[in-house]
mmCIF file of C-alpha atoms and ligand atoms in Angstrom:
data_model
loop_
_atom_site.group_PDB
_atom_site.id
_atom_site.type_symbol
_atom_site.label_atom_id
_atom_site.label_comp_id
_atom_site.label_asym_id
_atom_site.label_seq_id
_atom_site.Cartn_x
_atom_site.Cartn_y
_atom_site.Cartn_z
ATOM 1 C CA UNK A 1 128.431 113.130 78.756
ATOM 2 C CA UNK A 2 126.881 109.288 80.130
ATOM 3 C CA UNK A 3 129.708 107.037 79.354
ATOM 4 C CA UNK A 4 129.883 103.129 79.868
ATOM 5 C CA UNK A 5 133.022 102.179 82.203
ATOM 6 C CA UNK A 6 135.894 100.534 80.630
ATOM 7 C CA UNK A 7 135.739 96.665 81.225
ATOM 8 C CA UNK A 8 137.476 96.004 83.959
ATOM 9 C CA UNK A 9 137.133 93.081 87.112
ATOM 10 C CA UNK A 10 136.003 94.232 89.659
ATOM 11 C CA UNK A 11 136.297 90.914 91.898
ATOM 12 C CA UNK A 12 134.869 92.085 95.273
ATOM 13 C CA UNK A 13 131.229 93.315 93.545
ATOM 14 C CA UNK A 14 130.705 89.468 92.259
ATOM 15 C CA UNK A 15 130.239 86.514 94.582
ATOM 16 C CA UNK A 16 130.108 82.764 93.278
ATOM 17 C CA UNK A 17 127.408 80.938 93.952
ATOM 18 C CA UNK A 18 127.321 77.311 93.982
ATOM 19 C CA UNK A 19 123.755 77.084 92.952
ATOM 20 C CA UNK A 20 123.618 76.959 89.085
ATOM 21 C CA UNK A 21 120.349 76.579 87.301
ATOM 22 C CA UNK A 22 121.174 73.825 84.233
ATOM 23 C CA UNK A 23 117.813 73.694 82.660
ATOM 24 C CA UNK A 24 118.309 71.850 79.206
ATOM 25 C CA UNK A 25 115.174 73.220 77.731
ATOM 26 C CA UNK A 26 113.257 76.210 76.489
ATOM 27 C CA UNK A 27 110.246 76.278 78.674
ATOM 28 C CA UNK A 28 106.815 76.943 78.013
ATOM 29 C CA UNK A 29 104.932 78.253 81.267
ATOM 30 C CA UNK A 30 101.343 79.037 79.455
ATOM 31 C CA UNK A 31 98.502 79.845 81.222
ATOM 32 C CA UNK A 32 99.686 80.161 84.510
ATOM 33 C CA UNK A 33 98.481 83.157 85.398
ATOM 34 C CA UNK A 34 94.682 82.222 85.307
ATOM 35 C CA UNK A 35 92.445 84.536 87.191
ATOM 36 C CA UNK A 36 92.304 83.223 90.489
ATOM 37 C CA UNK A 37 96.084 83.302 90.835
ATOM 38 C CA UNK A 38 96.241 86.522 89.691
ATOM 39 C CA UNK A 39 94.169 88.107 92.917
ATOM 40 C CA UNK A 40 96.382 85.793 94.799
ATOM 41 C CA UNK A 41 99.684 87.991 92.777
ATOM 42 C CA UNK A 42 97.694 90.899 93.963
ATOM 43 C CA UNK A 43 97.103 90.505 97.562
ATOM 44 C CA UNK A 44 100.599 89.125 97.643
ATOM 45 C CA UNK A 45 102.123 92.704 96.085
ATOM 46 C CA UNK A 46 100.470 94.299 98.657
ATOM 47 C CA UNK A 47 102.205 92.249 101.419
ATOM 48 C CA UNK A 48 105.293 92.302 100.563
ATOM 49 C CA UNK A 49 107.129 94.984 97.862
ATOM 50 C CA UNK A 50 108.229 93.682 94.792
ATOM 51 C CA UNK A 51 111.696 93.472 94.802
ATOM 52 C CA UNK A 52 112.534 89.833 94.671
ATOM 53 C CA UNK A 53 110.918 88.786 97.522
ATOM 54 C CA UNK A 54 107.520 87.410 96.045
ATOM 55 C CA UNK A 55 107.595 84.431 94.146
ATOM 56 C CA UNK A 56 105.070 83.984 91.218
ATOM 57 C CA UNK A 57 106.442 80.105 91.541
ATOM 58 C CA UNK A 58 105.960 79.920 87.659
ATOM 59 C CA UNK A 59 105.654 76.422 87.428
ATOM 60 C CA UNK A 60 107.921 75.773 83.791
ATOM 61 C CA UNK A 61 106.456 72.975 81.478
ATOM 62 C CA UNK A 62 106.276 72.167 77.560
ATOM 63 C CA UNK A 63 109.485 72.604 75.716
ATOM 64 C CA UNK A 64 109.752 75.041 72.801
ATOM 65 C CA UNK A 65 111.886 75.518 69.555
ATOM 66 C CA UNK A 66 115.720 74.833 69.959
ATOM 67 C CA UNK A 67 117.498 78.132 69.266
ATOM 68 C CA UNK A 68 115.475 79.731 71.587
ATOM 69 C CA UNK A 69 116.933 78.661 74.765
ATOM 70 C CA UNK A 70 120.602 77.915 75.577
ATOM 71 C CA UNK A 71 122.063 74.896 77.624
ATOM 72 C CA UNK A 72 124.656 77.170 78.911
ATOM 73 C CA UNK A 73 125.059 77.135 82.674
ATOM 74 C CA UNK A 74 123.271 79.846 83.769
ATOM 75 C CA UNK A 75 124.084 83.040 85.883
ATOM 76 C CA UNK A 76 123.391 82.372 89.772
ATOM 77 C CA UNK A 77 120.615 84.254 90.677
ATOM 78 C CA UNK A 78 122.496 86.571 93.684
ATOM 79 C CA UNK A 79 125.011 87.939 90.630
ATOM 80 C CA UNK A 80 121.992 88.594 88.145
ATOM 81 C CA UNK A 81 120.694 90.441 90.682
ATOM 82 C CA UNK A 82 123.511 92.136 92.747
ATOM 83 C CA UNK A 83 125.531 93.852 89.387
ATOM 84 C CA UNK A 84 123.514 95.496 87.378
ATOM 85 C CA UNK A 85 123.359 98.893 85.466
ATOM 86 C CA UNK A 86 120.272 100.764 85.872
ATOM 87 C CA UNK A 87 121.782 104.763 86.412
ATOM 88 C CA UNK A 88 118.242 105.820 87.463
ATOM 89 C CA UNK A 89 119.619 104.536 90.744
ATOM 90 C CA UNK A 90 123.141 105.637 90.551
ATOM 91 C CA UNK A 91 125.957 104.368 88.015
ATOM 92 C CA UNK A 92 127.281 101.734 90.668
ATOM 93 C CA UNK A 93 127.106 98.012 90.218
ATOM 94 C CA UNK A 94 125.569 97.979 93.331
ATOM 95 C CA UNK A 95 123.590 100.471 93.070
ATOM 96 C CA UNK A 96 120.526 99.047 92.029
ATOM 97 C CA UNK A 97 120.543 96.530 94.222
ATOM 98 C CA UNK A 98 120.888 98.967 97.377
ATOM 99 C CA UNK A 99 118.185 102.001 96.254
ATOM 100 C CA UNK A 100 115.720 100.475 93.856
ATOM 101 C CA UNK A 101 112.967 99.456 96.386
ATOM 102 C CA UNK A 102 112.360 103.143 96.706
ATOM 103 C CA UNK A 103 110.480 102.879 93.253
ATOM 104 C CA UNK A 104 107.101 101.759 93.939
ATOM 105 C CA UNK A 105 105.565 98.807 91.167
ATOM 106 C CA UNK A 106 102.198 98.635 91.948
ATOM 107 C CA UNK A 107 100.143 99.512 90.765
ATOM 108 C CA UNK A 108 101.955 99.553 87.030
ATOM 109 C CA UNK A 109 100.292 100.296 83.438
ATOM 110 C CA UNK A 110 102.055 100.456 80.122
ATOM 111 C CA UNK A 111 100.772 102.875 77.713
ATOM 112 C CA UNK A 112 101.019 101.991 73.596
ATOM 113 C CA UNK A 113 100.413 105.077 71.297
ATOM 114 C CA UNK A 114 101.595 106.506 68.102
ATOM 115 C CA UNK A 115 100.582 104.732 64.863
ATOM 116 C CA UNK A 116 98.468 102.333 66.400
ATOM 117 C CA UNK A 117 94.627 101.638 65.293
ATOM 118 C CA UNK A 118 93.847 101.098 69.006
ATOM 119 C CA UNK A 119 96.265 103.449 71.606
ATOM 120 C CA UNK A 120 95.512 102.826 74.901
ATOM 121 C CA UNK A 121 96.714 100.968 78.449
ATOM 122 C CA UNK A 122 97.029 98.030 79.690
ATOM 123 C CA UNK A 123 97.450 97.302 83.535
ATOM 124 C CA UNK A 124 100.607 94.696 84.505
ATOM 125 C CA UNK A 125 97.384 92.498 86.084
ATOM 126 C CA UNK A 126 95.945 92.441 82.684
ATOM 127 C CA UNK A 127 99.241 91.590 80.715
ATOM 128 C CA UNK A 128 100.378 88.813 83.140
ATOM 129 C CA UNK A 129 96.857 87.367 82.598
ATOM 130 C CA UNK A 130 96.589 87.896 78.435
ATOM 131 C CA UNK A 131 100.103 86.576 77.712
ATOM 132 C CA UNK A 132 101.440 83.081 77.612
ATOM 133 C CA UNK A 133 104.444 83.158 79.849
ATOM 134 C CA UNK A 134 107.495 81.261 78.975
ATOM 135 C CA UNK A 135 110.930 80.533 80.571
ATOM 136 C CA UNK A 136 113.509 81.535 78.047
ATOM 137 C CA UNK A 137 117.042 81.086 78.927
ATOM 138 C CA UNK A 138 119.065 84.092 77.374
ATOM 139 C CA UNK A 139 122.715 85.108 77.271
ATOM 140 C CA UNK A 140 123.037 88.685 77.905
ATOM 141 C CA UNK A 141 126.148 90.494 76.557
ATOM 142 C CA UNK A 142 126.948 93.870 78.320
ATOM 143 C CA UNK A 143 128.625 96.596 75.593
ATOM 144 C CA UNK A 144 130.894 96.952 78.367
ATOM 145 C CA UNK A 145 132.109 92.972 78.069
ATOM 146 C CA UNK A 146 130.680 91.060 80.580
ATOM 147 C CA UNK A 147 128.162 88.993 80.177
ATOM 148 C CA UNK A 148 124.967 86.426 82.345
ATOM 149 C CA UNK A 149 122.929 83.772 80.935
ATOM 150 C CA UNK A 150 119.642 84.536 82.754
ATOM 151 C CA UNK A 151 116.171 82.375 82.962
ATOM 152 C CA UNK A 152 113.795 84.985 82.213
ATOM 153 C CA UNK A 153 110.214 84.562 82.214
ATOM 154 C CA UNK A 154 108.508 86.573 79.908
ATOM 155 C CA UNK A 155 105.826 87.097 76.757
ATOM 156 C CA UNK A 156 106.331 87.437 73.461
ATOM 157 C CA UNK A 157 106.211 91.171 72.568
ATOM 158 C CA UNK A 158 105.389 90.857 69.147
ATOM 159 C CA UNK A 159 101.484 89.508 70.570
ATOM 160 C CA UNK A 160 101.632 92.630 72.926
ATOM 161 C CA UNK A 161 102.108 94.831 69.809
ATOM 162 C CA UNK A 162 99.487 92.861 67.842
ATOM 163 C CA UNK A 163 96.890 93.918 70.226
ATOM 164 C CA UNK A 164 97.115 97.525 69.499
ATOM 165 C CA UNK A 165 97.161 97.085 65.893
ATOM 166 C CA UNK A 166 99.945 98.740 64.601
ATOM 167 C CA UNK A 167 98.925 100.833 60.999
ATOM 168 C CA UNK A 168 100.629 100.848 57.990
ATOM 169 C CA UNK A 169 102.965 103.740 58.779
ATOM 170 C CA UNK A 170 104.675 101.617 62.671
ATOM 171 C CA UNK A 171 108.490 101.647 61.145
ATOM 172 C CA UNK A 172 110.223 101.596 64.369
ATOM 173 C CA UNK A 173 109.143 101.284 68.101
ATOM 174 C CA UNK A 174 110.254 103.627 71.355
ATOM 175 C CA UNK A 175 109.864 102.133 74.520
ATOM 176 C CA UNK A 176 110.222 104.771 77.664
ATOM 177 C CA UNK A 177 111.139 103.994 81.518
ATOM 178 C CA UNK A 178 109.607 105.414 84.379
ATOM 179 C CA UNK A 179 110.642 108.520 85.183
ATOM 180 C CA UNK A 180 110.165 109.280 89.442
ATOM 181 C CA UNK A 181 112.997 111.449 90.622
ATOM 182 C CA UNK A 182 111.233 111.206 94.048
ATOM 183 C CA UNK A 183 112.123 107.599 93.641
ATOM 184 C CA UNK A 184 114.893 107.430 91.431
ATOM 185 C CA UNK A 185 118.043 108.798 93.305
ATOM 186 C CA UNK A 186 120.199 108.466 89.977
ATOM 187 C CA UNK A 187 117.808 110.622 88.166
ATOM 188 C CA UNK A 188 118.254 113.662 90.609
ATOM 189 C CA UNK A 189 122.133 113.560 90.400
ATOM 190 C CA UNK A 190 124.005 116.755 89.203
ATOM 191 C CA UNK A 191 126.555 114.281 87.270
ATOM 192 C CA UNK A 192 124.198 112.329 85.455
ATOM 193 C CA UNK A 193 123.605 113.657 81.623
ATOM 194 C CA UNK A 194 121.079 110.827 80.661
ATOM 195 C CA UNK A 195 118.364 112.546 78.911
ATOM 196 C CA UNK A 196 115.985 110.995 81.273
ATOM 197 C CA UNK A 197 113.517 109.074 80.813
ATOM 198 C CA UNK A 198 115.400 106.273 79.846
ATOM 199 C CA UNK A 199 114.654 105.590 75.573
ATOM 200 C CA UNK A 200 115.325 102.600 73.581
ATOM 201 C CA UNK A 201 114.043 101.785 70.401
ATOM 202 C CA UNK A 202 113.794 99.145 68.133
ATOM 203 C CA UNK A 203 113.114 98.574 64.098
ATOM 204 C CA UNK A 204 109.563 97.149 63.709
ATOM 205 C CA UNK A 205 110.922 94.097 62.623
ATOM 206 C CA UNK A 206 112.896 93.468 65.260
ATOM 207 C CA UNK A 207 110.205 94.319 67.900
ATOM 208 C CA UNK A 208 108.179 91.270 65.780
ATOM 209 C CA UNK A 209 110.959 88.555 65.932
ATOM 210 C CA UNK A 210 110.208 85.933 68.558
ATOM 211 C CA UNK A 211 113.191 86.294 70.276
ATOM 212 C CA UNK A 212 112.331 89.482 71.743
ATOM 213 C CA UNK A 213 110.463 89.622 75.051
ATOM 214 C CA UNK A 214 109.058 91.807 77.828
ATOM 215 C CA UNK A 215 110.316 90.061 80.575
ATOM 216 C CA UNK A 216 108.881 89.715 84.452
ATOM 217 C CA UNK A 217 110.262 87.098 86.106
ATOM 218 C CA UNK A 218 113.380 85.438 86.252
ATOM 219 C CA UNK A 219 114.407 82.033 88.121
ATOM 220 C CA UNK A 220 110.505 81.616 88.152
ATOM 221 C CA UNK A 221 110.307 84.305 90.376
ATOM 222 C CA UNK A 222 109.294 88.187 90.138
ATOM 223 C CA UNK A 223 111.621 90.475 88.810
ATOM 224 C CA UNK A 224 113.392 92.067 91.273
ATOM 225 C CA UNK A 225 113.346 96.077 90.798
ATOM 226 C CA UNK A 226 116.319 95.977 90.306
ATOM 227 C CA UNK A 227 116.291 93.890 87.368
ATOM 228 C CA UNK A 228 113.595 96.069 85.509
ATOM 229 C CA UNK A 229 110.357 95.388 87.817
ATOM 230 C CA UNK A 230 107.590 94.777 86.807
ATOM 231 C CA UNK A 231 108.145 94.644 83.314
ATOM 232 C CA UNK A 232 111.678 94.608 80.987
ATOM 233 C CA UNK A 233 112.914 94.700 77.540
ATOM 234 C CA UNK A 234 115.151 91.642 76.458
ATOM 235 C CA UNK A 235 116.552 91.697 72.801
ATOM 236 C CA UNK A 236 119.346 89.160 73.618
ATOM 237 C CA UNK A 237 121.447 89.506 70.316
ATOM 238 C CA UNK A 238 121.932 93.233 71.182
ATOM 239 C CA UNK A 239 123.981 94.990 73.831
ATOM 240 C CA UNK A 240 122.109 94.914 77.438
ATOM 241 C CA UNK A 241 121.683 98.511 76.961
ATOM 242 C CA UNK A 242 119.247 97.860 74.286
ATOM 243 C CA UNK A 243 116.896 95.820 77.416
ATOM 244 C CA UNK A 244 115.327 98.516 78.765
ATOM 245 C CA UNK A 245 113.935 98.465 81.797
ATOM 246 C CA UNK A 246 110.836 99.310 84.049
ATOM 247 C CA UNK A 247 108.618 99.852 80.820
ATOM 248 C CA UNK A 248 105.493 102.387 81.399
ATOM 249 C CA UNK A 249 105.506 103.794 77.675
ATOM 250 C CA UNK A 250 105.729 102.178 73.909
ATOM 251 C CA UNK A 251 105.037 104.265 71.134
ATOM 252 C CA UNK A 252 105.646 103.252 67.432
ATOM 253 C CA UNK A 253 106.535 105.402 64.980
ATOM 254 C CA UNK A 254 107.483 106.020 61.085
ATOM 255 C CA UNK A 255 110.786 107.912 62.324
ATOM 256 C CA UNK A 256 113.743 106.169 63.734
ATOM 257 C CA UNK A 257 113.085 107.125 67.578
ATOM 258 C CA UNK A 258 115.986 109.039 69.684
ATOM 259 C CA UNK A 259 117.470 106.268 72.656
ATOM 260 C CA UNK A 260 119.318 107.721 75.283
ATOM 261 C CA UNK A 261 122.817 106.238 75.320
ATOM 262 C CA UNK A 262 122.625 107.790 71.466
ATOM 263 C CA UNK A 263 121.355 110.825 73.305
ATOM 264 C CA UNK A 264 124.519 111.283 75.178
ATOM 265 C CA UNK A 265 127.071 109.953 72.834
ATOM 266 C CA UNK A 266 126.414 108.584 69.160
ATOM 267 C CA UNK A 267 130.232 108.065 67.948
ATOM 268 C CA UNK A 268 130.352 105.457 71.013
ATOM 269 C CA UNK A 269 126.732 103.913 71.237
ATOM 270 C CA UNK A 270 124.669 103.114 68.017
ATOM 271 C CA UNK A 271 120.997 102.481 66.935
ATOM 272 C CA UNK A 272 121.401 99.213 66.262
ATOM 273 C CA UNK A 273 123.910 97.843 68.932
ATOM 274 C CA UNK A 274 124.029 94.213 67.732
ATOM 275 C CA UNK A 275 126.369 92.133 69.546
ATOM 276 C CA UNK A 276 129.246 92.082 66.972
ATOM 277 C CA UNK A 277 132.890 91.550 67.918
ATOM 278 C CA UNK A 278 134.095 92.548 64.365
ATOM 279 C CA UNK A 279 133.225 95.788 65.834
ATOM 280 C CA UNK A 280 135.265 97.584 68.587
ATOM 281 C CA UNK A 281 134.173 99.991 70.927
ATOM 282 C CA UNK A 282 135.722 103.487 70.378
ATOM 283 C CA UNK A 283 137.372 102.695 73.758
ATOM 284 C CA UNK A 284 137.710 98.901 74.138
ATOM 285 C CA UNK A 285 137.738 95.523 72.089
ATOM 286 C CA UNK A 286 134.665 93.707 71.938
ATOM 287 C CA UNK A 287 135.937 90.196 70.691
ATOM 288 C CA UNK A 288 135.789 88.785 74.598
ATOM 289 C CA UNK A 289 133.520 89.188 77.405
ATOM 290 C CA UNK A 290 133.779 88.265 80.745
ATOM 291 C CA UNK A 291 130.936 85.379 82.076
ATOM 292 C CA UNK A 292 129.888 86.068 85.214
ATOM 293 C CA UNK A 293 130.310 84.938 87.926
ATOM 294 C CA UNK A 294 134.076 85.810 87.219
ATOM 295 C CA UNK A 295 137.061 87.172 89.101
ATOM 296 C CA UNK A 296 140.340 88.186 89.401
ATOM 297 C CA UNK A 297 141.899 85.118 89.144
ATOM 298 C CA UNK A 298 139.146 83.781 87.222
ATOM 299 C CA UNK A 299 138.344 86.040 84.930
ATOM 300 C CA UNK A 300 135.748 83.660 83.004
ATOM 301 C CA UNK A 301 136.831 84.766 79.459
ATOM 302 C CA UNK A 302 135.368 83.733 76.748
ATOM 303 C CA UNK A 303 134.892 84.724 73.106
ATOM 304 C CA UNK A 304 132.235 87.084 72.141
ATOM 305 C CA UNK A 305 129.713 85.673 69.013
ATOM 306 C CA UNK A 306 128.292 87.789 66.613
ATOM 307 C CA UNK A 307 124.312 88.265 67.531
ATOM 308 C CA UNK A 308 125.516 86.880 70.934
ATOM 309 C CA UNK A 309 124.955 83.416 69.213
ATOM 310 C CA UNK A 310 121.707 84.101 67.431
ATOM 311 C CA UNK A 311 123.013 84.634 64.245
ATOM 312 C CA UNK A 312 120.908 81.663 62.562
ATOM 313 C CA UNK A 313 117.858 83.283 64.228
ATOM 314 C CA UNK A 314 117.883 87.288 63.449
ATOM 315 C CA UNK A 315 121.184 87.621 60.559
ATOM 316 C CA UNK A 316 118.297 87.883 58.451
ATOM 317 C CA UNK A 317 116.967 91.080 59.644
ATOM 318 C CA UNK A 318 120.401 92.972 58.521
ATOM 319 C CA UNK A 319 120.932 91.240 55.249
ATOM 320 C CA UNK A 320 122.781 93.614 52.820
ATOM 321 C CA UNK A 321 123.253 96.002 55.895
ATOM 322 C CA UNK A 322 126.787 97.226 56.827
ATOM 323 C CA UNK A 323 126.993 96.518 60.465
ATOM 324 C CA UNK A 324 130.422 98.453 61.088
ATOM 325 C CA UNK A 325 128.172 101.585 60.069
ATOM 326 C CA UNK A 326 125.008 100.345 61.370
ATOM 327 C CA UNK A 327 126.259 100.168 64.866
HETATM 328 N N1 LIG B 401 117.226 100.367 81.521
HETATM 329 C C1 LIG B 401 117.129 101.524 82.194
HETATM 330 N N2 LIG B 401 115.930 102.085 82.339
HETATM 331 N N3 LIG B 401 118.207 102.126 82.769
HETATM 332 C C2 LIG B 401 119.466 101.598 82.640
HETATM 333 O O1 LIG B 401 120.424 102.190 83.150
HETATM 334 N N4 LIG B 401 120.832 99.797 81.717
HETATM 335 C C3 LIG B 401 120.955 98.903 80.556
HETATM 336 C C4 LIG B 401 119.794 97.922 80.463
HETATM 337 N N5 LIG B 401 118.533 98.591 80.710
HETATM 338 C C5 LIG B 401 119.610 100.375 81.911
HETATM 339 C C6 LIG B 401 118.446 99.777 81.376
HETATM 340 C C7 LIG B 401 122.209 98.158 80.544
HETATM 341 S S1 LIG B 401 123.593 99.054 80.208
HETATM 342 C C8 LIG B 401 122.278 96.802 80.708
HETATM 343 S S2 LIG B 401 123.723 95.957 80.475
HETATM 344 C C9 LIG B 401 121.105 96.037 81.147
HETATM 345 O O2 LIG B 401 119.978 96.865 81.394
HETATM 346 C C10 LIG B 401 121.458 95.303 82.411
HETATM 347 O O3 LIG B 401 120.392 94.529 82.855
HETATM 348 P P1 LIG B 401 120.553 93.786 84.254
HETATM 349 O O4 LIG B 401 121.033 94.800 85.254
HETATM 350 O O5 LIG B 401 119.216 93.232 84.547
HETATM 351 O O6 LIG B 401 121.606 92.737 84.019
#
């Protein structure tokens, strides 16, 4: 059975950074990605891999609604992407960082079926040049209590979904990771019990809200792989688990999809996952999280807030729900 790791600090696996990005505003970075720079992001891909190296230099702009960014310091880059959880390359912090330029990024399509008027695929040159990219500077709250505030750049995935017309019957939406063992060391580990690929899934309302985004940049850069390259899920009032990574597949459906960490243990690990700390973890409180960067002798604590601190924006979507058994 996949199980999260108790919280615990491990100090060595996170080094400050003096370099904090404080960015006061929610950025719009529209248009960007014109044609001509995108056979300059091309040619560029080809050069050098993907993994953090290339910059996109996303130049931010425009300002957009408050609520949708915070002024919270955010996460140096080198922790955001030196700890990270992404067990198709091993269950290690580190992990990620150290194996995931074995998966190869380009080229990278994302296919959108199910109950959709118009199923199809659309090529990552094709999204990065039909979506208005924005800078969007999200907390992210691990279910295992620590927690980043990242500068993403991403799209709105509610105008991805648009575009394929969902029918009547799209209830809920699946979203699917690549699955390469060739590529993927954590995938062809005897241990591992995740019911690969990697699932998520959302309600179809929640796929709509603004807040959620496909992600591929962050710090104005590229993703690095092993952040989700090319392409990520970020539902920041949900546990990080929910943000699934390295998208190739989104299906909507009238049935409540299977996700993996359900998969492999539903007492522990919920549909819903909404930040809440009203609601323990079988194993571990959930009223604090750790703010990285943080060690041992400072630990960064701070109170966890329910939604991660967008109540005012998605409460709304569970009104009359009970969230201690809608977890
Ligand atoms: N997506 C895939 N495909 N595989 C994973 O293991 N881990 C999830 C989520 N998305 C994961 C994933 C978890 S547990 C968290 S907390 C976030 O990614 C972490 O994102 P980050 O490493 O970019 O901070």
């Amino acid at each position: 059975m996949a199980t999260f790791k108790a919280p615990h600090i491990p100090s060595s696996e996170i080094t400050a950074e003096s370099v904090y990005l404080q960015r006061r505003q929610f950025m719009k970075v529209a248009g960007l990605l014109a044609a001509p720079v995108m056979g300059g992001l091309a040619l560029d891909t080809k050069a050098a891999p993907m993994t953090g190296g290339v910059s996109l230099d996303y130049q931010a702009a425009a300002s957009g609604p408050e609520g949708y960014w915070t002024d919270e310091d955010a996460t140096p880059a080198g922790d955001i992407s030196s700890y990270c959880n992404f067990y198709e390359f091993g269950t290690d912090k580190g992990d990620p960082a150290k194996y995931s330029h074995e998966m190869s990024v380009d080229p990278w399509t994302i296919e959108v079926v199910g109950e959709v008027a118009k199923p199809g695929k659309i090529n990552l040159e094709d999204v990065l040049s039909r979506y208005a990219l924005e800078e969007r500077i999200y907390r992210l709250r691990c279910v295992e209590a620590w927690s980043m505030v990242v500068p993403w750049v991403g799209f709105s995935l509610a105008n991805l979904i648009k575009d394929f017309e969902p029918t009547s019957k799209a209830r809920y939406v699946a979203f699917e990771t690549l699955y390469r063992p060739s590529e993927m060391r954590g995938t062809r580990s005897y241990t591992s019990t995740i019911d690969w690929p990697y699932k998520e899934g959302l309600r179809m309302d929640e796929a709509m809200h603004p807040l959620a985004i496909l992600s591929v940049g962050m710090y104005g850069k590229t993703l690095p792989n092993q952040n989700g390259a090319p392409v990520r899920l970020v539902v920041p009032w949900k546990y990080g688990f929910k943000s699934i990574k390295s998208v190739v597949k989104i299906r909507l459906t009238e049935e409540q999809p299977p996700t993996s960490w359900q998969l492999s243990n539903a007492r522990e690990y919920g549909f819903y996952s909404n930040v809440n700390p009203e609601v323990n973890h079988p194993r571990w409180s959930q009223k604090y999280e750790r703010r990285l960067p943080s060690s041992l002798f400072s630990p960064n604590r701070i109170a966890t807030r329910k939604f991660n601190g967008y109540e005012e924006q998605v409460a709304s979507l569970y009104a009359g729900m009970d969230l201690k058994k809608n977890y």
